[in-house]
Coordinates of C-alpha atoms in Angstrom, one line a residue:
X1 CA 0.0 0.0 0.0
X2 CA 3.3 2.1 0.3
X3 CA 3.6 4.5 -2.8
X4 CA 6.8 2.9 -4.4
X5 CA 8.2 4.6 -7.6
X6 CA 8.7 1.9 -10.4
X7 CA 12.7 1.2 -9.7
X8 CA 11.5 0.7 -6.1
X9 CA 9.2 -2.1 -7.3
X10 CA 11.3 -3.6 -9.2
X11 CA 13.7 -3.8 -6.3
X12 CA 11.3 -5.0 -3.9
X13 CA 10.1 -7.7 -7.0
X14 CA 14.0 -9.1 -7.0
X15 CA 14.1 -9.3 -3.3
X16 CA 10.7 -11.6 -2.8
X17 CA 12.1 -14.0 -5.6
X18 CA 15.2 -14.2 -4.2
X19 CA 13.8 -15.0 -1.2
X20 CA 11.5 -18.0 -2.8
X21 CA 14.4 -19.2 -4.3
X22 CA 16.0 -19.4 -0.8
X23 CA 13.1 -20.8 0.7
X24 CA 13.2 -24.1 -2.2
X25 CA 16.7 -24.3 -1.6
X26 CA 15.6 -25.2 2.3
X27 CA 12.9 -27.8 0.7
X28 CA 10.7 -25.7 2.6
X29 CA 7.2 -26.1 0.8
X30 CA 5.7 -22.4 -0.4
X31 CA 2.4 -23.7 -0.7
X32 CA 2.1 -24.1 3.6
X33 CA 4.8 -21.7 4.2
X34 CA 3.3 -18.4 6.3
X35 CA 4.5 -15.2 6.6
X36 CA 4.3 -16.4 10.5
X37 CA 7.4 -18.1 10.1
X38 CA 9.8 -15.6 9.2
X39 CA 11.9 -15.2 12.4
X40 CA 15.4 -14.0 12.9
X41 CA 17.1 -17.4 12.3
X42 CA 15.7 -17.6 9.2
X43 CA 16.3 -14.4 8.2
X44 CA 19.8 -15.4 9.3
X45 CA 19.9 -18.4 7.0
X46 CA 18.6 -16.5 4.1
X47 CA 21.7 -14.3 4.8
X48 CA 24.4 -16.7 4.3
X49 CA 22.6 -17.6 1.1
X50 CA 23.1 -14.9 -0.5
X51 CA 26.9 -15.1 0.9
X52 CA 26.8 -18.7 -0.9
X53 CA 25.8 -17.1 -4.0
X54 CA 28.6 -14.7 -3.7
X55 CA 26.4 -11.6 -3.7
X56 CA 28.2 -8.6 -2.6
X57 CA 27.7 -6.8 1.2
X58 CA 25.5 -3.9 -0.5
X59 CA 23.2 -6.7 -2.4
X60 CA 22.7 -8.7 1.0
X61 CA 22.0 -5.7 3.2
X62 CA 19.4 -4.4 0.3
X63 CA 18.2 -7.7 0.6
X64 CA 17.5 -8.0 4.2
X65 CA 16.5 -4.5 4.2
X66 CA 13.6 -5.6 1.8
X67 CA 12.3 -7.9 4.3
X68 CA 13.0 -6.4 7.5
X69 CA 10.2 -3.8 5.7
X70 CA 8.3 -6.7 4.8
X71 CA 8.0 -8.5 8.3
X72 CA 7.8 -4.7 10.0
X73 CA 4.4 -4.1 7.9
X74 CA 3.0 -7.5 9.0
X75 CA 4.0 -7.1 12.3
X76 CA 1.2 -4.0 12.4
X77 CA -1.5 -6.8 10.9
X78 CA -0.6 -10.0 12.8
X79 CA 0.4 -9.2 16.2
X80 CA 1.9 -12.7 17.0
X81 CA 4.5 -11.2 14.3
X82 CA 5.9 -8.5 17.0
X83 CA 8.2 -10.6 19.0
X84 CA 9.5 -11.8 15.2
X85 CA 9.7 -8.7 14.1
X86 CA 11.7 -7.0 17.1
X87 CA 14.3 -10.0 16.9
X88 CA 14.8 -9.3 13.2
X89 CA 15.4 -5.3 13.5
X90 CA 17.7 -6.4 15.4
X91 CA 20.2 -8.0 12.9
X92 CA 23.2 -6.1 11.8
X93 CA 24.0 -4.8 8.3
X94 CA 27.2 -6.0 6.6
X95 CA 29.8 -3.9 6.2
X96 CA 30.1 -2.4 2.9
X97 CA 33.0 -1.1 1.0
X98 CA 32.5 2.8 0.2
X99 CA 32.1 3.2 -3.3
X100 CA 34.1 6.0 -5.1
X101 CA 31.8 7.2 -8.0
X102 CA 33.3 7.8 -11.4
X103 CA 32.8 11.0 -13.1
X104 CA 34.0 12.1 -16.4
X105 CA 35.6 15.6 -16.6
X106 CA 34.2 19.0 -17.8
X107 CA 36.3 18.7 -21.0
X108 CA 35.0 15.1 -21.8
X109 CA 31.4 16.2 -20.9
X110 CA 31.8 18.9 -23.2
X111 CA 32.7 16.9 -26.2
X112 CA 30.5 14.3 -25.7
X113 CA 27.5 16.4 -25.8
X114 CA 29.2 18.4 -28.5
X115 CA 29.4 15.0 -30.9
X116 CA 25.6 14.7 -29.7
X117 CA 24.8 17.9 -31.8
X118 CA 23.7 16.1 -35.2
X119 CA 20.9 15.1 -33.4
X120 CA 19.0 17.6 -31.7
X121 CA 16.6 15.2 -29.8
X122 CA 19.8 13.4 -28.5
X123 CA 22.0 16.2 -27.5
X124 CA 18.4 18.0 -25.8
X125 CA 18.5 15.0 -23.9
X126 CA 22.5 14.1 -23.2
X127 CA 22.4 17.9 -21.9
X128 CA 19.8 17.7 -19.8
X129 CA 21.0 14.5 -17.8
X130 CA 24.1 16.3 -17.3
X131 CA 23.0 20.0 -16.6
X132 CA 20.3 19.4 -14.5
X133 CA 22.1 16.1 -12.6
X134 CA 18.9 13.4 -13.8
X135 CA 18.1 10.2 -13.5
X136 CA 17.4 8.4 -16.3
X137 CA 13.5 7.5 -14.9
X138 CA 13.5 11.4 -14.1
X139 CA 14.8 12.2 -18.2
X140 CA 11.9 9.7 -19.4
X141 CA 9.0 10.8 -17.5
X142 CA 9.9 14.3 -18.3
X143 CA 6.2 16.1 -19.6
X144 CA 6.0 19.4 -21.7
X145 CA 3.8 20.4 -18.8
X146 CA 7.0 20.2 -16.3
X147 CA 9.2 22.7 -18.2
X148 CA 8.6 26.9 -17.9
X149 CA 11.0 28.4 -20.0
X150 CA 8.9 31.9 -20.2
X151 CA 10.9 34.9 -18.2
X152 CA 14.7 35.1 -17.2
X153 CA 14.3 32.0 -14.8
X154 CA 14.0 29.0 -16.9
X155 CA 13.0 25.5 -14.3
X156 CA 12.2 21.8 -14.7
X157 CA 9.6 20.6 -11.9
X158 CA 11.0 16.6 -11.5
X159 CA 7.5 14.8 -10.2
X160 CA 8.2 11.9 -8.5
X161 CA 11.7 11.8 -7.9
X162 CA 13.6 8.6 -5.9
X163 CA 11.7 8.2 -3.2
X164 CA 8.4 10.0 -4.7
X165 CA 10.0 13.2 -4.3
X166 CA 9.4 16.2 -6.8
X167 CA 11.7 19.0 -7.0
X168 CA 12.1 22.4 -9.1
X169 CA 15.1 22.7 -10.7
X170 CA 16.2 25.9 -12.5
X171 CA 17.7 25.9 -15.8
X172 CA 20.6 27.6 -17.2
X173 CA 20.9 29.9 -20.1
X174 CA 22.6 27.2 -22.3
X175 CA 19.8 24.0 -21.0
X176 CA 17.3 26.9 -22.1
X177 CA 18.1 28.0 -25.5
X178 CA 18.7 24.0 -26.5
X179 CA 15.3 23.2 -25.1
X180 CA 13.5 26.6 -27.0
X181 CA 14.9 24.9 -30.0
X182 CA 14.1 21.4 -29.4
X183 CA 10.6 22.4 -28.8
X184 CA 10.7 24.7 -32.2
X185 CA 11.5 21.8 -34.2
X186 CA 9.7 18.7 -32.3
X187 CA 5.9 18.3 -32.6
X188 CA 6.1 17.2 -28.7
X189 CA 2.4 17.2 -26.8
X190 CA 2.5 14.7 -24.0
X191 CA 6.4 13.3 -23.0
X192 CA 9.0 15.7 -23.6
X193 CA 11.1 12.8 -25.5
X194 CA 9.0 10.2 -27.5
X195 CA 10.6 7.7 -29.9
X196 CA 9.4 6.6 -33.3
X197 CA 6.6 4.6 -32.2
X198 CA 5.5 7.9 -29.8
X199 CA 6.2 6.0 -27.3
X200 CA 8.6 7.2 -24.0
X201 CA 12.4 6.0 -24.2
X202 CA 13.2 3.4 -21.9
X203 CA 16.6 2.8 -19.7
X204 CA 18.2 1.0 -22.7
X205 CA 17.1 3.3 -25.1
X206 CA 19.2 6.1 -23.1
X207 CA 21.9 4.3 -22.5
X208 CA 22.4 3.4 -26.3
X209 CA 22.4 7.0 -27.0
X210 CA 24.9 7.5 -24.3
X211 CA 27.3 5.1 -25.7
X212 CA 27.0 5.8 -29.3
X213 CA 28.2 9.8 -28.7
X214 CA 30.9 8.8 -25.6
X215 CA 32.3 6.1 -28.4
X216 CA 32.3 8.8 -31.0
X217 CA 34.1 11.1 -28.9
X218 CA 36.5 8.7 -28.0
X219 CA 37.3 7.9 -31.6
X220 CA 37.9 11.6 -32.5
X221 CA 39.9 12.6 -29.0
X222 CA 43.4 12.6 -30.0
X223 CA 44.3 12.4 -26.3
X224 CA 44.5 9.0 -25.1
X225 CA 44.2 9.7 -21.4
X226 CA 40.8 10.5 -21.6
X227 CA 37.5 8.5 -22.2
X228 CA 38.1 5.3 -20.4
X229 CA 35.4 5.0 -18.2
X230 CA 33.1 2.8 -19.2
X231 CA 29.9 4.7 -20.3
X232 CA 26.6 4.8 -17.8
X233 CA 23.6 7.2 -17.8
X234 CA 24.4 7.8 -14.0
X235 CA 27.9 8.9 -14.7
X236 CA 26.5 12.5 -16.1
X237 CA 24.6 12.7 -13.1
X238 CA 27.9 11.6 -10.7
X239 CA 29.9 14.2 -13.3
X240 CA 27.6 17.0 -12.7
X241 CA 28.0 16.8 -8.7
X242 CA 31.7 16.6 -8.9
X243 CA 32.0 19.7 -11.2
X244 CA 29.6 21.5 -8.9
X245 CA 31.5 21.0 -5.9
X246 CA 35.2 21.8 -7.9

């Protein structure tokens, strides 16, 4: 009943087969198995699964996070659940290794989104993960409706962001002259970005996109330093964060 934005879902989906699959490795049947016995040793068990399947410290904590939710929700319906519940709270999280995010640099940004530029569509939307630091589920759901560009202070209203957040996010003088001409030369009603069959991009569409141009510019940089990261949607967004601190 929890409003969950679609990647949370999916998350959430993952964790519960996992879990099945845990459950079959035990023999335990799921056609009798309740929700009623889900206690800490199990929960414990289930851990050193997904150790066995050589899942990293992150992955296992997301997973136990996942039902640690799940058993804390029944707990509220099924009272004989609280005792469970409290025991399972209880278990640690692994520790995880602190992840250093790659980012590329202003230059590479630049001529990535510069090679983008025989394709307006493209570069309207390379530009906009970058200059306004997006997700790609933010980029997609992006409606005409969610852009002002009228007056000196240009914005982007994201509705429901990670975690069903929405946020207003000015634009810069650059982000708003490619957009006035994006939306000069696209017949856009509905989604700011539509494909061929007018329907929105999905993940893999972006991250084609994104590959083709970074590829292109590493072709054409004569420096050899430069472009060896391999190419992600999130890296704009980690790039964008870095250059604004710097």
């Amino acid at each position: 009943q929890r409003k969950l934005s679609a990647n949370t879902s999916v998350t959430y989906g993952f964790a519960f087969m996992k879990f099945v699959k845990f459950l079959k490795s035990k023999k335990i049947n799921i056609d009798t198995f309740s929700i009623t016995n889900i206690d800490d040793e199990l929960i414990s068990q289930y851990m050193v699964f997904l150790e066995e399947e050589n899942n990293c410290n992150r992955t296992i904590n997301n997973r136990i996070s996942v039902m640690k939710s799940f058993v804390e929700y029944t707990a509220t319906k099924y009272p004989e659940m609280l005792e469970n519940n409290r025991k399972i709270q209880k278990i640690k999280k692994l520790k995880e290794e602190v992840k250093v995010h790659e980012y590329l640099t202003p230059e590479e940004v630049h001529l990535l989104i510069k090679e983008s530029k025989e394709n307006l569509k493209y570069q309207t939307m390379l530009s906009l993960l970058y200059d306004c630091a997006l997700r790609v589920s933010e980029l997609i759901n992006i409606k005409v409706e969610d852009i002002n560009l009228r007056g000196n202070n240009s914005t982007l209203i994201i509705e429901n962001g990670k975690g069903n957040k929405s946020r207003n996010i000015p634009l810069s003088k650059q982000m708003t002259k490619i957009l006035k001409k994006y939306l000069r030369e696209y017949d856009v009603e509905n989604y700011l970005f539509e494909n061929k069959y007018k329907t929105t991009y999905n993940r893999r569409g972006v991250t084609y996109i994104l590959e083709r141009y970074y590829h292109l510019a590493k072709i054409k940089c004569k420096d050899n330093t430069m472009f060896k990261l391999k190419p992600y949607c999130h890296l704009l967004r980690h790039s964008k964060g870095v250059h604004m601190v710097d």
